[in-house]
Amino acid sequence: MSGQPAVSVCIANYNGLGIIDDCIASVLAQDFGFPVEIIVHDDASTDGSAQHIRDHFSEVRLLESVENVGFCIANNRMALVAKGEYLLLLNNDAALFSDALRTLHQAATAIGEPTILGLPQYDAVTDELIDIGSVFDPFLNPIPNLNKNRSEVGMVIGACLWIPRLLWKELGGFPDWFGSLAEDMYLCTLTRLDGYTVQTLGTSGFYHHVGKSFGGGKVTKENRLVTSMKRRALSERNKSFVMALTYPAPMFQLIFPLHLVLLVLEGAALALIKREWILFQDIYLACLKALWRERGRLRRLRREIQAGRRVSIKQFFSVFGLMPHKFSMLLRHGLPEIR
């Protein structure tokens, strides 16, 4: 893997001692005829994983943070020093199929224009297909795409996201202030606003230990949806940020107020049914407070983003469906269990 890299594989690691080996090994085992560099950003791990990487993977360029800065900053730092024509953002709890880089590179070359690409995502424990990218409902909730013949989607998960390095630079990377979660949604939505596409490939893939980082976010064997307080709070907050920044007018003025009303009703209903006020306080009220606190930044960035929009409203919402995904999940799995 010597020479100027075609791809820079960027792995954000935090306390990944039990999983990072599979991730790095899957990159080293790639059936790919071009040079690849592997960059790992260790986010002030406390489990010794940084030393483990240093001792066992001399091929890796290790960036060690003195403090925990979150997924967004970790990837921004790696992208800043990357040398590859393309970046592959890869979670430390993900492992690539052996032909993943070759499949992605061939597709990117064939498309011939800046594009975000993703692969089929499989559960590392059950081997089941999780999604092939996602489309959205009106409130920007991701709906898993399971159609291998569908190429254009709303987003691909940041656990395995391919993007030309120049496009990453043009878009400005991840917003540092998001911390973690929905940064992939932001990047993909911004990409589509700027007139580029987000596509998934129906072949190859990667395994992912879903929910390893924040807990939950998956359906149990009992057909119940389980998530964590932290995951739900960050997801609702950052998803609302993305809506505020990227929804074109006049749909923004129509949908966003409804989104806020439904958030309040959802939070109040969950708190009453489960008799846990902390659910409303730490997830839904916290989201509203964050939107108010960041209102100046959101207004400023929204003006900049919307001024550069290159697609019509119809094109932007072409990867959206009408059925609210939370309602579908409620009918299928009942009330979520929030731990």
XYZ file of C-alpha atoms in Angstrom:
339
model
C 0.000 0.000 0.000
C 2.915 2.323 -0.684
C 2.746 5.375 -2.945
C 0.255 8.208 -3.280
C -2.975 6.828 -1.813
C -6.091 6.609 -3.918
C -8.195 6.307 -0.772
C -7.731 7.534 2.776
C -9.663 5.307 5.175
C -10.471 7.434 8.230
C -11.405 5.570 11.398
C -12.666 7.471 14.433
C -11.861 5.447 17.546
C -12.976 5.791 21.139
C -12.497 2.883 23.537
C -12.556 0.426 20.676
C -10.101 -2.111 22.048
C -12.446 -5.052 21.492
C -13.505 -4.117 17.961
C -10.787 -2.032 16.280
C -8.758 -5.076 15.191
C -11.550 -6.378 12.948
C -12.034 -2.935 11.463
C -8.388 -2.324 10.567
C -7.858 -5.921 9.446
C -10.789 -5.594 7.024
C -9.060 -2.612 5.391
C -5.702 -4.364 5.187
C -7.368 -7.390 3.554
C -8.953 -5.396 0.713
C -8.852 -6.779 -2.818
C -7.865 -3.385 -4.222
C -5.113 -2.552 -6.677
C -4.382 1.008 -5.522
C -2.460 2.423 -2.549
C -4.527 3.004 0.579
C -3.685 4.947 3.714
C -5.309 4.213 7.054
C -5.734 7.073 9.505
C -7.085 6.484 13.000
C -8.086 9.338 15.284
C -8.089 8.156 18.878
C -10.498 10.333 20.849
C -8.719 10.206 24.231
C -9.566 6.534 24.794
C -9.232 5.193 28.327
C -9.039 1.489 27.442
C -5.532 1.420 25.989
C -6.714 1.074 22.405
C -4.357 3.811 21.162
C -1.320 1.942 22.488
C -2.734 -1.294 21.086
C -2.995 0.249 17.613
C 0.527 1.606 17.889
C 1.898 -1.803 18.908
C 0.034 -3.964 16.388
C -0.642 -1.855 13.302
C 2.465 -0.087 12.037
C 0.610 0.699 8.792
C -1.754 3.058 10.588
C -1.230 6.797 10.947
C -2.436 7.423 14.483
C -3.716 10.823 15.574
C -4.110 10.991 19.359
C -6.365 13.594 20.929
C -5.620 14.802 24.441
C -9.339 15.307 25.062
C -12.564 13.712 23.888
C -13.809 15.886 21.023
C -16.509 13.749 19.391
C -17.054 12.131 16.024
C -17.330 15.315 13.966
C -14.057 16.886 15.014
C -12.289 13.519 14.852
C -13.237 13.072 11.186
C -12.488 16.695 10.335
C -8.984 16.265 11.724
C -8.377 13.107 9.721
C -9.705 14.649 6.509
C -7.377 17.609 7.009
C -4.253 15.414 6.866
C -5.572 12.823 4.388
C -3.791 12.525 1.049
C -6.153 10.278 -0.887
C -8.340 11.397 -3.770
C -11.224 9.831 -1.868
C -12.089 9.543 1.798
C -13.808 6.535 3.314
C -15.169 7.354 6.749
C -15.347 4.097 8.689
C -16.569 3.445 12.220
C -14.308 1.455 14.514
C -17.210 -1.001 14.984
C -17.536 -1.640 11.243
C -15.737 -4.152 9.019
C -15.600 -4.037 5.222
C -16.306 -6.839 2.804
C -13.080 -7.729 0.984
C -14.172 -6.084 -2.275
C -15.595 -2.903 -0.716
C -12.889 -0.421 -1.768
C -12.695 -1.837 -5.279
C -16.482 -1.651 -5.648
C -16.636 1.927 -4.386
C -13.684 3.107 -6.478
C -15.050 1.551 -9.676
C -18.445 3.158 -9.093
C -16.952 6.576 -8.325
C -14.835 6.401 -11.484
C -17.803 5.328 -13.613
C -20.062 8.104 -12.265
C -17.377 10.647 -13.085
C -18.678 13.489 -10.918
C -18.559 14.255 -7.176
C -20.848 11.822 -5.374
C -21.278 10.431 -1.883
C -21.457 6.644 -2.007
C -22.533 3.986 0.463
C -22.715 0.210 0.672
C -25.250 -2.287 2.026
C -25.045 -2.370 5.823
C -25.304 -5.719 7.616
C -25.729 -6.447 11.314
C -22.411 -7.849 12.573
C -24.196 -10.146 15.034
C -27.175 -11.451 13.038
C -25.793 -11.025 9.493
C -29.115 -9.426 8.511
C -29.327 -6.582 5.987
C -30.001 -3.335 7.868
C -30.200 -0.902 4.978
C -28.800 0.157 1.628
C -28.823 3.837 2.486
C -31.963 5.619 3.659
C -34.713 7.832 2.328
C -36.541 10.338 4.544
C -40.000 11.027 5.863
C -41.248 14.663 5.925
C -39.571 15.232 9.313
C -36.148 13.973 8.208
C -36.393 10.633 9.971
C -34.310 8.093 8.015
C -36.256 5.192 6.514
C -34.042 2.192 5.659
C -33.867 1.437 1.957
C -33.861 -2.314 1.248
C -34.190 -2.082 -2.524
C -30.867 -3.054 -4.142
C -32.036 -1.564 -7.443
C -32.478 1.903 -5.958
C -29.328 3.985 -6.352
C -30.195 7.537 -5.275
C -31.059 7.970 -1.598
C -31.313 10.730 0.981
C -28.327 9.641 3.030
C -25.834 6.885 3.710
C -24.684 6.144 7.226
C -21.443 7.730 8.400
C -20.232 4.328 9.619
C -19.131 3.706 6.011
C -19.316 6.827 3.856
C -17.292 7.399 0.659
C -16.732 10.963 -0.517
C -14.231 12.687 -2.825
C -11.803 14.677 -0.702
C -12.373 17.813 -2.783
C -16.141 17.560 -2.242
C -15.582 17.182 1.495
C -13.458 20.317 1.419
C -16.055 22.204 -0.650
C -18.831 21.320 1.793
C -16.725 22.131 4.844
C -16.837 18.661 6.370
C -18.849 17.906 9.485
C -20.139 20.740 11.695
C -17.899 20.692 14.781
C -20.729 21.864 17.008
C -22.887 18.782 16.313
C -20.622 16.617 18.460
C -21.948 13.262 17.239
C -25.019 11.857 15.423
C -26.803 13.211 12.315
C -23.538 14.612 10.958
C -23.875 12.124 8.089
C -27.421 13.361 7.504
C -26.138 16.939 7.384
C -23.359 16.145 4.916
C -25.599 14.124 2.606
C -28.411 16.679 2.662
C -25.976 19.508 1.980
C -24.480 17.495 -0.875
C -27.891 17.161 -2.502
C -28.675 20.861 -2.008
C -25.465 21.701 -3.840
C -26.561 19.722 -6.884
C -24.608 16.508 -6.290
C -26.015 13.059 -5.598
C -25.958 10.573 -2.749
C -25.976 7.024 -4.075
C -25.811 3.484 -2.748
C -24.458 0.378 -4.405
C -26.312 -2.918 -4.326
C -23.171 -5.045 -4.154
C -20.418 -5.627 -1.582
C -21.102 -4.187 1.880
C -19.920 -3.907 5.470
C -20.726 -5.348 8.869
C -21.689 -2.997 11.679
C -22.150 -3.467 15.413
C -25.236 -1.231 15.538
C -25.652 0.852 18.671
C -22.153 0.125 19.973
C -21.217 3.792 20.359
C -24.305 5.276 22.033
C -26.325 2.231 23.040
C -29.625 1.084 21.572
C -30.874 2.271 18.230
C -31.958 -1.217 17.194
C -34.837 -3.677 17.339
C -34.531 -6.499 19.875
C -35.438 -10.161 19.428
C -38.709 -9.330 21.178
C -39.528 -6.899 18.339
C -39.078 -3.893 20.630
C -37.191 -0.749 19.674
C -34.528 0.021 22.272
C -32.497 3.204 22.408
C -30.592 5.273 24.933
C -31.385 8.670 26.399
C -28.149 10.102 24.992
C -28.731 8.751 21.496
C -32.321 9.997 21.372
C -31.403 13.452 22.690
C -28.538 13.955 20.233
C -30.574 12.570 17.362
C -33.593 14.840 17.933
C -31.404 17.892 18.450
C -29.082 17.431 15.492
C -31.837 16.284 13.139
C -33.696 19.502 13.985
C -30.524 21.471 13.237
C -30.295 19.832 9.810
C -33.935 20.619 9.037
C -33.484 24.242 10.079
C -30.417 24.608 7.867
C -31.341 22.698 4.729
C -35.112 22.622 4.123
C -35.838 25.048 1.250
C -38.524 27.695 1.606
C -41.491 27.604 1.632
C -41.486 23.970 2.807
C -39.323 24.948 5.758
C -41.920 27.430 6.975
C -44.623 24.770 6.608
C -42.925 21.683 8.017
C -40.547 22.961 10.687
C -43.213 24.497 12.999
C -45.222 21.272 12.677
C -42.090 19.319 13.528
C -41.652 21.317 16.747
C -45.298 20.862 17.753
C -45.102 17.118 17.165
C -41.874 16.913 19.181
C -43.591 18.513 22.167
C -46.616 16.239 21.847
C -44.436 13.159 21.449
C -42.332 14.060 24.464
C -45.356 14.831 26.629
C -47.076 11.575 25.626
C -43.989 9.462 26.347
C -43.420 11.160 29.695
C -47.059 10.640 30.753
C -47.328 7.035 29.578
C -44.008 5.986 31.078
C -44.391 8.356 34.058
C -40.877 9.665 33.553
C -40.704 13.467 33.272
C -36.967 13.203 32.646
C -37.729 11.886 29.137
C -39.421 15.155 28.208
C -36.843 17.257 30.007
C -33.628 15.644 28.756
C -34.692 14.886 25.175
C -37.485 17.136 23.933
C -37.161 20.217 26.094
C -33.387 20.020 25.667
C -33.892 20.031 21.879
C -36.042 23.166 22.008
C -33.532 24.902 24.280
C -30.669 24.006 21.926
C -32.554 25.414 18.930
C -33.149 28.658 20.798
C -29.565 28.831 22.025
C -28.186 28.273 18.514
C -30.745 30.461 16.707
C -28.166 33.040 15.646
C -25.793 30.482 14.211
C -28.668 28.636 12.518
C -29.992 31.808 10.862
C -26.553 32.780 9.586
C -25.687 29.325 8.239
C -29.133 28.861 6.745
C -28.742 32.047 4.701
C -25.375 30.839 3.405
C -26.584 27.330 2.617
C -29.815 28.373 0.922
C -27.997 31.018 -1.129
C -25.890 28.244 -2.668
C -28.802 25.879 -3.371
C -28.638 24.438 -6.895
C -31.654 22.131 -6.919
C -35.380 22.707 -7.102
C -37.709 21.945 -4.209
C -39.046 18.986 -6.195
C -35.546 17.590 -6.698
C -34.648 18.069 -3.050
C -37.717 16.213 -1.792
C -37.490 13.448 -4.418
C -35.950 11.118 -1.794
C -38.707 11.837 0.750
C -41.834 9.811 1.493
C -45.111 10.983 3.012
C -45.633 8.486 5.850
C -44.090 9.628 9.174
C -41.565 6.926 10.052
C -42.087 7.208 13.808
C -45.761 6.356 13.349
C -44.847 3.279 11.298
C -42.344 2.198 13.954
C -44.948 2.717 16.690
C -47.418 0.444 14.894
C -44.737 -2.174 14.275
C -42.828 -2.165 17.574
C -44.884 -0.245 20.118
C -43.463 2.485 22.326
C -39.665 2.662 22.307
C -37.761 1.586 25.374
C -35.446 4.446 26.347
C -32.678 3.537 28.767
